[in-house]
Amino acid sequence: SPGSIGPELALPFIQDKSIISMSKNIVQPFYHARAMHAVKLLQEQITVPGFRIHKPEGAIFLWLWFKDLPITCEELYQRLKQKGVLIVPGHYFFPGLAQEWPHTHECIRMNYSQKTEDVEKGIAIIAAEVNAIYAEHQV
């Protein structure tokens, strides 16, 4: 739960509604630029067929889809974690499905809100690992 200092600092901006214009004019453009930079790097560096990025809609995360991923997203998570990159395996976001759906094991959620240099380094590691995985499993 949040402490009281943050909400107390934000209260005047909520009361006078300036938080709305700050969100639209400062926060949203800042993170939109970050998202577009991450998308550009991902598209340049991940060369596997069927790679897609779900449409970014304003969160601080990108959803990456690796169609026909030769391993599960959990295994990808473990491999990336060994290289110092943390992502969230997508299967956690599909609870309660009546049937197995391969898509649930082909997606990861990636945060792009850290320092630009860290995001760029993380994307390079993700790309190298994913490209290698597909190369290892080529028939």
XYZ file of C-alpha atoms in Angstrom:
139
model
C 0.000 0.000 0.000
C 1.280 3.500 -0.714
C 2.611 5.703 2.017
C 0.964 9.019 2.725
C 3.656 11.314 1.255
C 2.990 10.518 -2.431
C -0.785 10.952 -2.244
C -0.335 14.132 -0.197
C 2.019 15.574 -2.846
C -0.405 14.645 -5.640
C -3.528 15.956 -3.898
C -3.335 19.582 -5.140
C -2.950 18.369 -8.752
C -5.970 16.123 -8.337
C -8.033 18.845 -6.671
C -7.390 21.456 -9.379
C -7.550 18.784 -12.113
C -4.156 19.812 -13.524
C -3.179 16.147 -13.254
C -5.261 15.553 -16.391
C -3.316 18.024 -18.539
C 0.007 16.828 -17.069
C -0.923 13.273 -18.008
C -1.930 14.228 -21.555
C 0.863 16.718 -22.244
C 3.838 15.346 -20.318
C 3.463 11.760 -19.108
C 1.684 10.253 -22.110
C 4.049 11.708 -24.762
C 7.078 10.682 -22.702
C 6.022 7.031 -22.468
C 4.700 6.954 -26.025
C 8.156 7.954 -27.267
C 9.724 5.271 -25.060
C 7.306 2.647 -26.407
C 7.961 3.585 -30.030
C 11.724 3.457 -29.457
C 11.422 -0.025 -27.935
C 9.162 -1.184 -30.799
C 11.667 0.070 -33.381
C 14.557 -1.750 -31.693
C 12.579 -4.973 -31.299
C 11.514 -4.948 -34.948
C 15.084 -4.313 -36.083
C 16.693 -6.964 -33.888
C 14.238 -9.867 -33.701
C 14.415 -11.610 -37.043
C 12.264 -14.686 -36.464
C 9.180 -15.337 -38.594
C 5.872 -14.722 -36.891
C 7.207 -12.187 -34.364
C 4.568 -9.612 -33.487
C 4.124 -6.818 -30.986
C 0.631 -6.357 -29.656
C -0.548 -2.783 -30.226
C 0.879 -0.541 -27.483
C -2.035 1.246 -25.846
C -0.463 3.398 -23.179
C 0.804 1.056 -20.477
C 4.493 0.799 -19.583
C 4.612 -2.703 -21.032
C 4.830 -4.238 -24.462
C 3.386 -7.634 -25.261
C 5.664 -9.646 -27.530
C 4.257 -12.621 -29.421
C 6.558 -15.285 -30.820
C 4.285 -17.414 -33.001
C 5.285 -21.081 -32.848
C 7.871 -20.381 -30.130
C 9.846 -23.643 -29.918
C 9.958 -23.480 -26.094
C 7.442 -22.181 -23.564
C 7.459 -18.577 -22.452
C 8.360 -19.880 -18.974
C 11.494 -21.506 -20.402
C 12.271 -18.261 -22.239
C 11.863 -16.402 -18.953
C 14.351 -18.743 -17.252
C 16.894 -18.331 -20.071
C 16.580 -14.534 -20.037
C 16.769 -14.425 -16.246
C 20.135 -16.237 -16.442
C 21.307 -13.371 -18.678
C 20.052 -10.649 -16.310
C 16.820 -9.747 -18.130
C 13.467 -10.097 -16.386
C 10.249 -10.358 -18.374
C 6.884 -11.783 -17.389
C 5.835 -15.043 -19.069
C 2.472 -14.582 -20.742
C 0.816 -17.756 -19.499
C 0.084 -16.070 -16.159
C -2.364 -13.757 -17.917
C -4.672 -16.475 -19.253
C -6.196 -18.125 -16.171
C -9.278 -20.291 -16.416
C -9.294 -21.126 -20.111
C -11.527 -24.097 -20.908
C -9.045 -25.449 -23.464
C -5.284 -25.296 -23.934
C -4.297 -22.436 -26.258
C -0.711 -22.364 -27.627
C -0.760 -18.551 -27.743
C -0.626 -18.456 -23.936
C 2.885 -19.950 -24.065
C 4.136 -17.784 -26.936
C 3.843 -14.325 -25.346
C 5.885 -12.313 -22.893
C 5.322 -8.941 -21.267
C 8.272 -6.557 -21.377
C 8.594 -3.331 -19.404
C 10.177 -0.377 -21.229
C 10.064 2.242 -18.465
C 13.625 1.828 -17.148
C 16.579 3.938 -18.259
C 16.906 3.975 -22.046
C 20.321 2.300 -21.923
C 18.955 -0.549 -19.804
C 15.979 -1.063 -22.116
C 18.275 -1.105 -25.159
C 20.582 -3.638 -23.501
C 17.621 -5.800 -22.454
C 16.131 -5.748 -25.946
C 19.476 -6.799 -27.425
C 19.601 -9.748 -25.011
C 15.981 -10.739 -25.708
C 16.575 -10.545 -29.455
C 19.771 -12.585 -29.337
C 18.138 -15.260 -27.191
C 14.952 -15.528 -29.245
C 16.852 -15.558 -32.541
C 19.114 -18.302 -31.136
C 16.168 -20.377 -29.912
C 14.535 -20.375 -33.337
C 17.896 -21.154 -34.986
C 18.437 -24.098 -32.601
C 15.046 -25.569 -33.504
C 15.152 -25.084 -37.274
C 14.406 -28.215 -39.225
